[in-house]
PDB file of C-alpha atoms in Angstrom:
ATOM      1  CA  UNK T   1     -13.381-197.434-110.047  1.00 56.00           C
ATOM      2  CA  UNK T   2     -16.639-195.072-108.841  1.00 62.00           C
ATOM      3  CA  UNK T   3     -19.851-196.602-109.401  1.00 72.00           C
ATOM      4  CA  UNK T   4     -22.163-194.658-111.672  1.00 81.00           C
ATOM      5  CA  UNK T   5     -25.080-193.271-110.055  1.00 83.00           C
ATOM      6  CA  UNK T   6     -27.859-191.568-112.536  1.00 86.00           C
ATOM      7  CA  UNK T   7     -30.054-189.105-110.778  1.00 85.00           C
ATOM      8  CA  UNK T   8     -34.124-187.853-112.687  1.00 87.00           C
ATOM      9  CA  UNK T   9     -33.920-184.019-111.642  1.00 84.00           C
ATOM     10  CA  UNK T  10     -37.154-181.833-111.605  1.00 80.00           C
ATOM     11  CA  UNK T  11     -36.690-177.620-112.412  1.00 79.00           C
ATOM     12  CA  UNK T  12     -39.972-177.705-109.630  1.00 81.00           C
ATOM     13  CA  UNK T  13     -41.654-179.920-107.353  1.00 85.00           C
ATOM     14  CA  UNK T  14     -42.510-183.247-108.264  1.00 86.00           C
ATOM     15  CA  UNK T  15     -45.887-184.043-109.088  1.00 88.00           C
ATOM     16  CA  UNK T  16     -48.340-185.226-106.030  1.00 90.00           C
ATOM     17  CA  UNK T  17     -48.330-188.595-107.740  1.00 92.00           C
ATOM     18  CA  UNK T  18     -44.769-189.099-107.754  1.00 91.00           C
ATOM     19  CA  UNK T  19     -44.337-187.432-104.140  1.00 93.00           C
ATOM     20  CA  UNK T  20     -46.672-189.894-102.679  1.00 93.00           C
ATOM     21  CA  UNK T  21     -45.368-193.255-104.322  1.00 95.00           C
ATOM     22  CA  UNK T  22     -41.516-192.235-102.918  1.00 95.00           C
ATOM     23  CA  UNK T  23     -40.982-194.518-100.008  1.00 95.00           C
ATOM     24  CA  UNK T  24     -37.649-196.578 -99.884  1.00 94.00           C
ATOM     25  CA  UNK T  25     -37.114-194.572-103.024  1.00 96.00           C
ATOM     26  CA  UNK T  26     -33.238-192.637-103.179  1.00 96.00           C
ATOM     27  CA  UNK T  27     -33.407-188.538-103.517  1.00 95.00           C
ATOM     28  CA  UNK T  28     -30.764-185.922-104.105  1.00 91.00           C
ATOM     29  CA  UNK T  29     -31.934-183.414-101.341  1.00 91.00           C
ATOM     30  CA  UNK T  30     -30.700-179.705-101.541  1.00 84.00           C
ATOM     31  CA  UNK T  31     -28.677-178.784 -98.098  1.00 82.00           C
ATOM     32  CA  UNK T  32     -27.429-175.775 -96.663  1.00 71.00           C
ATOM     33  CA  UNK T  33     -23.853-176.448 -96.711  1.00 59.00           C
ATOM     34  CA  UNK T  34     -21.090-174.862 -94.277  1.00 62.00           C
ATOM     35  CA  UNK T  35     -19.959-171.611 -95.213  1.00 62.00           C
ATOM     36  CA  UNK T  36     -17.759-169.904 -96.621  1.00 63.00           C
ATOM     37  CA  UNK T  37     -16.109-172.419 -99.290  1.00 62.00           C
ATOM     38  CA  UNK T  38     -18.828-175.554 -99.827  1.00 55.00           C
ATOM     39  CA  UNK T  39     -17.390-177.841-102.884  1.00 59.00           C
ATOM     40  CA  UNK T  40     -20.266-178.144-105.082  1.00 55.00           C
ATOM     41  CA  UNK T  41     -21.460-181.413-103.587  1.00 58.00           C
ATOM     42  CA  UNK T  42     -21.771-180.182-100.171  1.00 68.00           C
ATOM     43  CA  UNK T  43     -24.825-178.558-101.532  1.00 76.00           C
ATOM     44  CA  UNK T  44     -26.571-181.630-102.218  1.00 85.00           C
ATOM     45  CA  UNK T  45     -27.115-185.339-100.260  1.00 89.00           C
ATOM     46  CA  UNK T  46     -28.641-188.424-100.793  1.00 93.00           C
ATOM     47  CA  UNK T  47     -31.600-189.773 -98.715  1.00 95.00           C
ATOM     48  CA  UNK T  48     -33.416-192.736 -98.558  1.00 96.00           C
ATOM     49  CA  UNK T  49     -37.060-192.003 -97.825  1.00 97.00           C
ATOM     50  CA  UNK T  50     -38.928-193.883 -94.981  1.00 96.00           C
ATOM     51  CA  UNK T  51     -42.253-192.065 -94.878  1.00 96.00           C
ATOM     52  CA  UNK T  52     -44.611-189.653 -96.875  1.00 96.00           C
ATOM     53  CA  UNK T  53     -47.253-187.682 -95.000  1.00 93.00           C
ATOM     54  CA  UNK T  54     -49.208-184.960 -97.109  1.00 90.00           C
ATOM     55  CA  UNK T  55     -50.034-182.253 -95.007  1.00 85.00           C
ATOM     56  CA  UNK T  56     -53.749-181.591 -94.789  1.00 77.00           C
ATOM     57  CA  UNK T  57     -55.156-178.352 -95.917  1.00 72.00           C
ATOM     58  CA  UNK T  58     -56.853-177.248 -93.556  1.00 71.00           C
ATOM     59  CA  UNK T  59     -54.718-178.655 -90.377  1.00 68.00           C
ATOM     60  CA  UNK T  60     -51.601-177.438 -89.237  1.00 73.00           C
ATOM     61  CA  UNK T  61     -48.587-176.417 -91.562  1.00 75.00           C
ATOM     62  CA  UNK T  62     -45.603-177.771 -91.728  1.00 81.00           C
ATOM     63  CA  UNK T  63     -42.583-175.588 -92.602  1.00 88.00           C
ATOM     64  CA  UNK T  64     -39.388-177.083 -93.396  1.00 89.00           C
ATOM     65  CA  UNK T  65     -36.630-177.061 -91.313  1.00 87.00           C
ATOM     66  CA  UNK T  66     -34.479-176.977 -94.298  1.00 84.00           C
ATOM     67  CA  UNK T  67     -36.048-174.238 -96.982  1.00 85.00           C
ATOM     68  CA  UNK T  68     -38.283-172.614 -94.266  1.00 86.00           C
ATOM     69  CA  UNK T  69     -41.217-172.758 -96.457  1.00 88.00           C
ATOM     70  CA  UNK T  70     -44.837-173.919 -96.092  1.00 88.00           C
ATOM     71  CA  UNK T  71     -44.898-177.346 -97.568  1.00 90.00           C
ATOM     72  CA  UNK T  72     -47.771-180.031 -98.528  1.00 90.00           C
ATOM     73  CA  UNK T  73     -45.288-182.916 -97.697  1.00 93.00           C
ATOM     74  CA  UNK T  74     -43.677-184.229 -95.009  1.00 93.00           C
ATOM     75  CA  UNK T  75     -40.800-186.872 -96.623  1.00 95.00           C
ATOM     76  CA  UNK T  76     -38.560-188.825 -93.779  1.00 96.00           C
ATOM     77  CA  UNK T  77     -35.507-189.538 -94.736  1.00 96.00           C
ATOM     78  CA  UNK T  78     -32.195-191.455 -93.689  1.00 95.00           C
ATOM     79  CA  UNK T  79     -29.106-189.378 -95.128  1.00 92.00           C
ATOM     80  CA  UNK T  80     -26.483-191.490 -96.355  1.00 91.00           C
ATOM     81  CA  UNK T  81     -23.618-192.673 -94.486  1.00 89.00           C
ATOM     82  CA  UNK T  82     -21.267-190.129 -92.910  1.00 84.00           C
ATOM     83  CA  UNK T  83     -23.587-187.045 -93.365  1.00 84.00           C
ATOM     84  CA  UNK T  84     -25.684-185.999 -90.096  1.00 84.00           C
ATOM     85  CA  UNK T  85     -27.818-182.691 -91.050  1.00 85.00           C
ATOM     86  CA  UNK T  86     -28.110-180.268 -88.840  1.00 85.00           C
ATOM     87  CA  UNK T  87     -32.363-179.399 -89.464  1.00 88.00           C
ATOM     88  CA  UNK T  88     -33.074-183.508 -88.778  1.00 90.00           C
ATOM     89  CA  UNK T  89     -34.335-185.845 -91.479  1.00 93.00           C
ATOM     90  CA  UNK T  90     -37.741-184.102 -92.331  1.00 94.00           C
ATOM     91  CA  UNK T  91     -37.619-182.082 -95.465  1.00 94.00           C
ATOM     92  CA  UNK T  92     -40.069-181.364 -97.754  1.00 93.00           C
ATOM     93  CA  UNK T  93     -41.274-181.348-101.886  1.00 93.00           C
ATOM     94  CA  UNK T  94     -39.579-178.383-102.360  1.00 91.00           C
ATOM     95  CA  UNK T  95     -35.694-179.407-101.337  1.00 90.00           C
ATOM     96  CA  UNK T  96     -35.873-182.646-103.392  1.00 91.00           C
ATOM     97  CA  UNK T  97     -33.483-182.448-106.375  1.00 88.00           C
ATOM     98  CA  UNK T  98     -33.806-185.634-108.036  1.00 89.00           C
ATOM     99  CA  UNK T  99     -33.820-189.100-107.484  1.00 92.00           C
ATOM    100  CA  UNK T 100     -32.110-191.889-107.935  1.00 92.00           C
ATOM    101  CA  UNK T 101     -32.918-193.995-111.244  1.00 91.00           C
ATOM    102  CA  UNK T 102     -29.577-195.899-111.669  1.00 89.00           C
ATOM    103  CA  UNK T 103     -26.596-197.104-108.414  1.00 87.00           C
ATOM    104  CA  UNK T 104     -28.471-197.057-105.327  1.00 88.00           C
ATOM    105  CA  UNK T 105     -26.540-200.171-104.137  1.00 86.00           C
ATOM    106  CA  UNK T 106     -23.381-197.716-104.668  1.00 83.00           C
ATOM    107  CA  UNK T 107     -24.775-195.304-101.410  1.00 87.00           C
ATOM    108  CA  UNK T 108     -24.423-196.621 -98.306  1.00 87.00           C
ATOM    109  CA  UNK T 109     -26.932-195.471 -95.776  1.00 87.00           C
ATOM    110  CA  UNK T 110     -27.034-195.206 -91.948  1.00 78.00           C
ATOM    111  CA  UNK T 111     -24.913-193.580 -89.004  1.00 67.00           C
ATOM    112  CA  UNK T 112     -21.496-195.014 -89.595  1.00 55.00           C
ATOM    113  CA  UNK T 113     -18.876-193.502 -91.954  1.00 52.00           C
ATOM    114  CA  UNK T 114     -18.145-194.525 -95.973  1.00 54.00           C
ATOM    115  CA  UNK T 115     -14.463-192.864 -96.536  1.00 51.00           C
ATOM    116  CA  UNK T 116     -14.579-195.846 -99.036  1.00 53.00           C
ATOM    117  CA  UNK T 117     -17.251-194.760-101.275  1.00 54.00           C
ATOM    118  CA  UNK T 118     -16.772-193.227-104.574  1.00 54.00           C
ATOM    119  CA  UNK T 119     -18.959-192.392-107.100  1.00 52.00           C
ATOM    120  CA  UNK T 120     -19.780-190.627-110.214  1.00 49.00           C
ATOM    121  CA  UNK T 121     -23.337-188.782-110.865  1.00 51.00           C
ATOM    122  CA  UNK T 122     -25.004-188.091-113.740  1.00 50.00           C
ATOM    123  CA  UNK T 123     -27.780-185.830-113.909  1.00 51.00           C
ATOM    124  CA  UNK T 124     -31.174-185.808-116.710  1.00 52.00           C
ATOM    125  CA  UNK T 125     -32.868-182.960-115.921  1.00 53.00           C
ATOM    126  CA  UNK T 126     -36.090-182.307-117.968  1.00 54.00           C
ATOM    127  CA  UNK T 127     -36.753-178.722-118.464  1.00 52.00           C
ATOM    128  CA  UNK T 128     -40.014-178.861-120.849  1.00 54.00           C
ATOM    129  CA  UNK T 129     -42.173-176.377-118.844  1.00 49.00           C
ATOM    130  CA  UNK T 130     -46.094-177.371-118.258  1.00 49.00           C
ATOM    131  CA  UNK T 131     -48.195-175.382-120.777  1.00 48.00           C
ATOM    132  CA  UNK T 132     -52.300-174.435-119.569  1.00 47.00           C
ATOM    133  CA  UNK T 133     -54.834-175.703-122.403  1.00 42.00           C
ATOM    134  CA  UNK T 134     -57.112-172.816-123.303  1.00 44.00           C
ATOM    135  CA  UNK T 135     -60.493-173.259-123.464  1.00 41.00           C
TER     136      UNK T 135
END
């Protein structure tokens, strides 16, 4: 029987105080997947994060490998077992998808395979958008 992973998705960026508490956390990480026919999970991967750097404003950018664009974080990650991507294990703010709330222990991590792993994800994705106050 799969193990039930539950995933928190954001419709944008997470906020900086989320992005900066993620170490050892679990994300969903948007991929480029091979073309032509990708299933639909090809697009995304899990990734345990090892390290946070915010990029300082006024030093030198860093683009993503993965999105190509200009980001404010730096997020290493390990991909989970039996995935090796292509652009390294640097991505950015901008290619996380979610993260893990519920399962971790159902993901195995590191370089070997996992033909044994099966899960099922659930996704909660909030899509209130931020409104400005008016003075």
């Amino acid at each position: 029987m799969p193990k039930k992973i539950t995933l928190k998705g954001w419709v944008g960026p997470p906020p900086d105080n989320v992005l900066r508490n993620l170490a050892g956390s679990v994300l969903n990480v948007y991929v480029n997947p091979e073309i032509p026919k990708p299933d639909f999970g090809d697009f995304f991967r899990f990734a345990r994060v090892i390290g946070v750097e915010s990029v300082p404003s006024n030093g030198n950018a860093f683009n993503c490998t993965h999105c190509t664009k200009t980001a404010r974080y730096r997020i290493t990650v390990e991909w989970e077992a039996g995935y090796q991507c292509p652009e390294g294990n640097d991505v950015c703010e901008q290619c996380i998808n979610g993260i893990v709330t519920c399962g971790v222990e159902a993901i195995p991590f590191g370089t070997g395979s996992a033909p044994f792993a099966s899960y099922h994800i659930s996704l909660d994705v909030n899509h209130t958008s931020k409104k400005e106050s008016r003075s």
